[in-house]
Every structure is written in C-alpha cells, then in structure tokens.
C-alpha cells in the first residue's frame, strides 16, 4: 500500500467547500472521482483542513492510500488533465505510510483579502471582501498581539458548533497592504490549527475595529470573554485563502514529482 | 439636453462583450437598461471602444445624452445600486455637449496578462492566458520597437473584417513581470486606437517569439507583410484588460462626481 500526498490549489467560488457532500460539488468529491478513474479503485482523501464554501486554496494538502503502481508523474499529468480548470494539483509526493496530512501539520497559514475602496472592484469581487468605508490599519494592527500564543479562541468559533477544545495556538499575525493590488488589505495568520470560521470571525472583529465601531481594547475583551455571542459576525468566505501548510523536515517525501513537470 | 460621461469597470467573464446584442447579456445592454430605469427614458450609450466577449475593463469610458435633471451623485449611487456586482461605475461627469467618448479619445491603454508557469493557476484562470512553457522575455521585448509609431497593422487585424484603414498609431509598448503576482507577465500597450483583436493578435505573435517558434525578425516580417494570414492566432480574451482612456485637458468635465462617494 502506498501513501500519496497532493498539494492542491483551487478557486472555491463554484464549490460547497472541501468536504464531500450530497448537496453539490465539492473539491474533495471532484478529486476523489478523478483519482478513482486514474487509479482504478475508490479513493478516500484526507485533507489538512476543510475549507468552507467559497474559500480558496493556494496550497491545500491531502493524502490518500492506493494499491496502484502508477508512477507519480503519470498521476500528476492525468489528474490535472481530468480536473476542471478551477482545481489544480501542484505536486504529487510519495510519503512514508505513517504520514497524515491533518495530524502531522505543524503550521497552517491563511490570508484574508479586503478591498477597501468606496467603489466595488468587479474583477476582485470573488477574491475579496468589499469594505467601502476607510479602515484604520493602525487600530487593526493594535489588536494583533492579543491573538498570538496559546489562547482560548471560543469567541471566534463557529456559532452552534460543539468542540472538545477551543484552545488554539497562533504563531504570527500581520496586516499589510497587498503589493501590486491597489486598495487591497491582507490579513495573514499562521497557527498550529484553526477552528471552522475562526479566521473569518477574527477578520469580522478586526474590521469593526478598523471602522472605529470597536476599540482594540474591545477586541481584547471579546477574545477574553470566550463567548461567541459577544463577537461580530464572520467576514464573508470569498476573501479567505488557505496559503500553505508546513509539516517540518521529518516528513520529507521519498520521491518528489519532478519540478517543472507540465500537466 | 445634458451629456454625461461614465467611467466603468467590468469583469467581462459573463458578458458577450461591450456591444449590445440579442444573443445574450452585454455590458452596454445592462448599463442602458439600468440608466433607463433611473432616468425615465431610453438611453443610447457610446463607448470609447468596444471590448469583445471575456475581455475586462478597469476604466472603460462611455457617454450618453439625457433630458433628466437628476444630479450626478444620485445617478452614481442609483446606477451602482442597480448594476450586477461584475460591473461598477467609477465616475459620473457632466461634459460639454460636444464631448464624444470615441471620437475625442487621444490615447487608449490595454494590458494583457500571461500566467507563465508549468501548472495552471485556478484563481487567475479568468484573468490571464496560461502559457505553461517558459517564455523568453528578452526575445519578446526585442519585438516591441517594431510596434511603435504610425504603422499599417493589417497583419494584426481580425480575420474577415473589412476596415477603411488598417493604419494605427502606437505610442508605447512594454513587457513586465507583474508586481505582487508570481509568474504573471504583463504586456501593456498605449495607442491612439486599436482595431478589433489587434492587441490579442499582437500578444499571440509575441508569445510565439517567447516560445522560440518565431524570432523577433520573423515578428518584424509578419508586421511588414500587412497580411493577416501570416500571423499566429490571437491570444484568448480573458487575459485582456482595457486599462484606461485619455482625453486630454480640453475635455475637463464641468462638474465632477465627488471623490470618495459611496455607491
């Protein structure tokens, strides 16, 4: 039995998120179908983290087991040839059988794009949250230190979800103006792992601070309240991008897909 | 009778181009409908230049005549409230009655985006041409001087079109790596005006040079042949953006829409 790791980019616009479901197309569903056709048996993909409907990924990671003997380059070429254009496999790697895309992820990075201009931007509408009123970036940045460390993020969990623990570790968080994209503000966050809606809930609260409706101290108080009901609603999904997942040097693949391979 | 100038941004993905037609939705058709509802009478919009199906605009310009007395800010807010999210009016200006968006345009700038990487990019698929093989930018840049000046661009006109003249004036042309977007190459061209498909036909030929299938001398020979049949096929529409149109200082609007107005 082989253990194969995929690095995947997708535009979440036309999907009900990563996780397979009966109501409509999902990235997992499409990928499992394509892999089954290539490998000749049913495939169960496990992703590092699920993304919600409308959320994009620049480098999602998932793994699967297979008895197929097809070489990595063939899998790489065939999967990209059969996938729709809004999903691409960036890399196919042969891993130790113990490797698990979710359990062994050491760090995940997401970013969130805000288009901050009085008039909406038609070509960024699927890749950003349009906030027409000017945002005070200094006030927003003043909130960032409160996010760093091992904290109880219960205030930023998804409403109505039941979780064993709402404690998560955030390593880094920053707010920058995007290079080369006028009026785009990018919030980037790296942590051990995130709860569903956690990044979007943080962005929802940060934007309230940027608009002056909350102070950085209010933001701190919301976080410390550990109560979802005191935090503002989540930012919409289309601004969120899963940027990448880091596994550490332990999990070097035994065999990489050749660089520059063309699908 | 008033003469109103609109500056318009749109995502061309879901439209059959600018020009009104019966087969499906167009930017002109949608805008004329919305303006008619706001102003109470039928509106005829004239654009600086038509864009084809799938082509985007960051700042298209169009004008129309109206007997309505509605103030500019009301028009601005109402039109943006009624338009779909993939079209936005950036500015509404009151012009001298003689102003004509097409005849008085002094310069138009287009750019064309190429995603040059072995693996396709899902989130750029609607805004770039994916060219997987590496492009030689030096060879492509060596073609640019041939484009500058008043020339007969017959080789780059749309096949099967009948034009009074195929002579056009190009002022500037450059090729750059896009800032902040990895693997994106941007060709930007400014001229007095362009024929249909002219920019896409030029890009189609430049990419052949970048791939080493044609030399810069071949590019020069194609241009000098003044024969559409010797040039490569056009680049696809989704990489093309109408960036802006310049009218000169003569046509200062009498009254600007206030800056920072929110739709």
Short mmCIF file of N, CA and C in Angstrom, two decimals, chain A residues 147 152-159 195 197-209 214 218-235:
data_model
loop_
_atom_site.label_atom_id
_atom_site.label_comp_id
_atom_site.label_asym_id
_atom_site.label_seq_id
_atom_site.Cartn_x
_atom_site.Cartn_y
_atom_site.Cartn_z
N UNK A 147 -3.74 38.11 19.66
CA UNK A 147 -4.02 36.81 19.02
C UNK A 147 -2.90 35.80 19.20
N UNK A 152 -7.57 30.58 24.40
CA UNK A 152 -8.91 30.05 24.20
C UNK A 152 -9.64 30.98 23.22
N UNK A 153 -9.87 30.48 22.01
CA UNK A 153 -10.50 31.29 20.96
C UNK A 153 -12.01 31.02 20.86
N UNK A 154 -12.63 30.66 21.97
CA UNK A 154 -14.06 30.32 21.96
C UNK A 154 -14.92 31.43 21.34
N UNK A 155 -14.53 32.69 21.53
CA UNK A 155 -15.31 33.80 20.96
C UNK A 155 -15.29 33.80 19.44
N UNK A 156 -14.30 33.14 18.86
CA UNK A 156 -14.16 33.15 17.40
C UNK A 156 -14.47 31.79 16.78
N UNK A 157 -15.14 30.92 17.54
CA UNK A 157 -15.54 29.66 16.94
C UNK A 157 -16.82 29.88 16.14
N UNK A 158 -17.20 28.87 15.35
CA UNK A 158 -18.44 28.96 14.58
C UNK A 158 -19.62 28.78 15.53
N UNK A 159 -20.62 29.64 15.39
CA UNK A 159 -21.81 29.52 16.24
C UNK A 159 -22.41 28.13 16.11
N UNK A 195 -10.03 26.62 14.14
CA UNK A 195 -11.39 26.10 14.14
C UNK A 195 -12.11 26.61 12.89
N UNK A 197 -14.43 28.72 10.74
CA UNK A 197 -14.84 30.13 10.82
C UNK A 197 -13.92 30.99 11.68
N UNK A 198 -12.89 30.40 12.28
CA UNK A 198 -12.05 31.17 13.22
C UNK A 198 -11.40 32.37 12.54
N UNK A 199 -10.79 32.15 11.36
CA UNK A 199 -10.11 33.27 10.69
C UNK A 199 -11.14 34.32 10.26
N UNK A 200 -12.25 33.85 9.70
CA UNK A 200 -13.28 34.80 9.25
C UNK A 200 -13.91 35.55 10.43
N UNK A 201 -14.04 34.89 11.58
CA UNK A 201 -14.57 35.59 12.75
C UNK A 201 -13.59 36.62 13.28
N UNK A 202 -12.29 36.29 13.24
CA UNK A 202 -11.27 37.26 13.65
C UNK A 202 -11.31 38.47 12.72
N UNK A 203 -11.39 38.21 11.40
CA UNK A 203 -11.42 39.31 10.43
C UNK A 203 -12.68 40.17 10.63
N UNK A 204 -13.81 39.51 10.89
CA UNK A 204 -15.05 40.26 11.15
C UNK A 204 -14.87 41.25 12.30
N UNK A 205 -14.19 40.81 13.36
CA UNK A 205 -13.97 41.68 14.51
C UNK A 205 -12.92 42.75 14.21
N UNK A 206 -11.86 42.36 13.48
CA UNK A 206 -10.82 43.34 13.12
C UNK A 206 -11.38 44.48 12.28
N UNK A 207 -12.29 44.16 11.37
CA UNK A 207 -12.87 45.19 10.51
C UNK A 207 -13.74 46.15 11.35
N UNK A 208 -14.43 45.63 12.35
CA UNK A 208 -15.19 46.52 13.25
C UNK A 208 -14.25 47.51 13.95
N UNK A 209 -13.06 47.02 14.29
CA UNK A 209 -12.04 47.90 14.89
C UNK A 209 -11.57 48.92 13.85
N UNK A 214 -15.42 49.40 17.17
CA UNK A 214 -14.85 48.75 18.36
C UNK A 214 -13.43 49.30 18.53
N UNK A 218 -11.69 46.69 23.12
CA UNK A 218 -12.93 45.90 22.95
C UNK A 218 -12.60 44.55 22.32
N UNK A 219 -11.67 44.58 21.33
CA UNK A 219 -11.27 43.34 20.66
C UNK A 219 -10.68 42.37 21.68
N UNK A 220 -9.81 42.90 22.54
CA UNK A 220 -9.19 42.09 23.60
C UNK A 220 -10.27 41.52 24.52
N UNK A 221 -11.23 42.35 24.88
CA UNK A 221 -12.30 41.91 25.79
C UNK A 221 -13.16 40.82 25.15
N UNK A 222 -13.40 40.96 23.84
CA UNK A 222 -14.18 39.94 23.11
C UNK A 222 -13.45 38.60 23.17
N UNK A 223 -12.15 38.65 22.90
CA UNK A 223 -11.34 37.43 22.91
C UNK A 223 -11.37 36.80 24.32
N UNK A 224 -11.21 37.66 25.34
CA UNK A 224 -11.14 37.15 26.72
C UNK A 224 -12.49 36.68 27.25
N UNK A 225 -13.57 37.12 26.62
CA UNK A 225 -14.91 36.70 27.08
C UNK A 225 -15.16 35.22 26.80
N UNK A 226 -14.43 34.66 25.83
CA UNK A 226 -14.60 33.25 25.44
C UNK A 226 -16.06 32.91 25.19
N UNK A 227 -16.72 33.81 24.48
CA UNK A 227 -18.17 33.67 24.27
C UNK A 227 -18.47 34.12 22.84
N UNK A 228 -18.88 33.20 21.99
CA UNK A 228 -19.14 33.51 20.59
C UNK A 228 -20.13 34.65 20.42
N UNK A 229 -21.11 34.73 21.35
CA UNK A 229 -22.21 35.68 21.16
C UNK A 229 -21.76 37.15 21.30
N UNK A 230 -20.58 37.40 21.87
CA UNK A 230 -20.15 38.80 22.02
C UNK A 230 -19.36 39.30 20.81
N UNK A 231 -18.97 38.38 19.89
CA UNK A 231 -18.14 38.79 18.75
C UNK A 231 -19.00 39.13 17.53
N UNK A 232 -18.51 40.03 16.67
CA UNK A 232 -19.25 40.40 15.45
C UNK A 232 -19.38 39.21 14.49
N UNK A 233 -20.24 39.32 13.47
CA UNK A 233 -20.40 38.22 12.52
C UNK A 233 -19.12 37.98 11.70
N UNK A 234 -19.01 36.79 11.13
CA UNK A 234 -17.80 36.48 10.35
C UNK A 234 -17.70 37.30 9.07
N UNK A 235 -16.47 37.49 8.61
CA UNK A 235 -16.23 38.07 7.28
C UNK A 235 -16.69 37.04 6.24
#
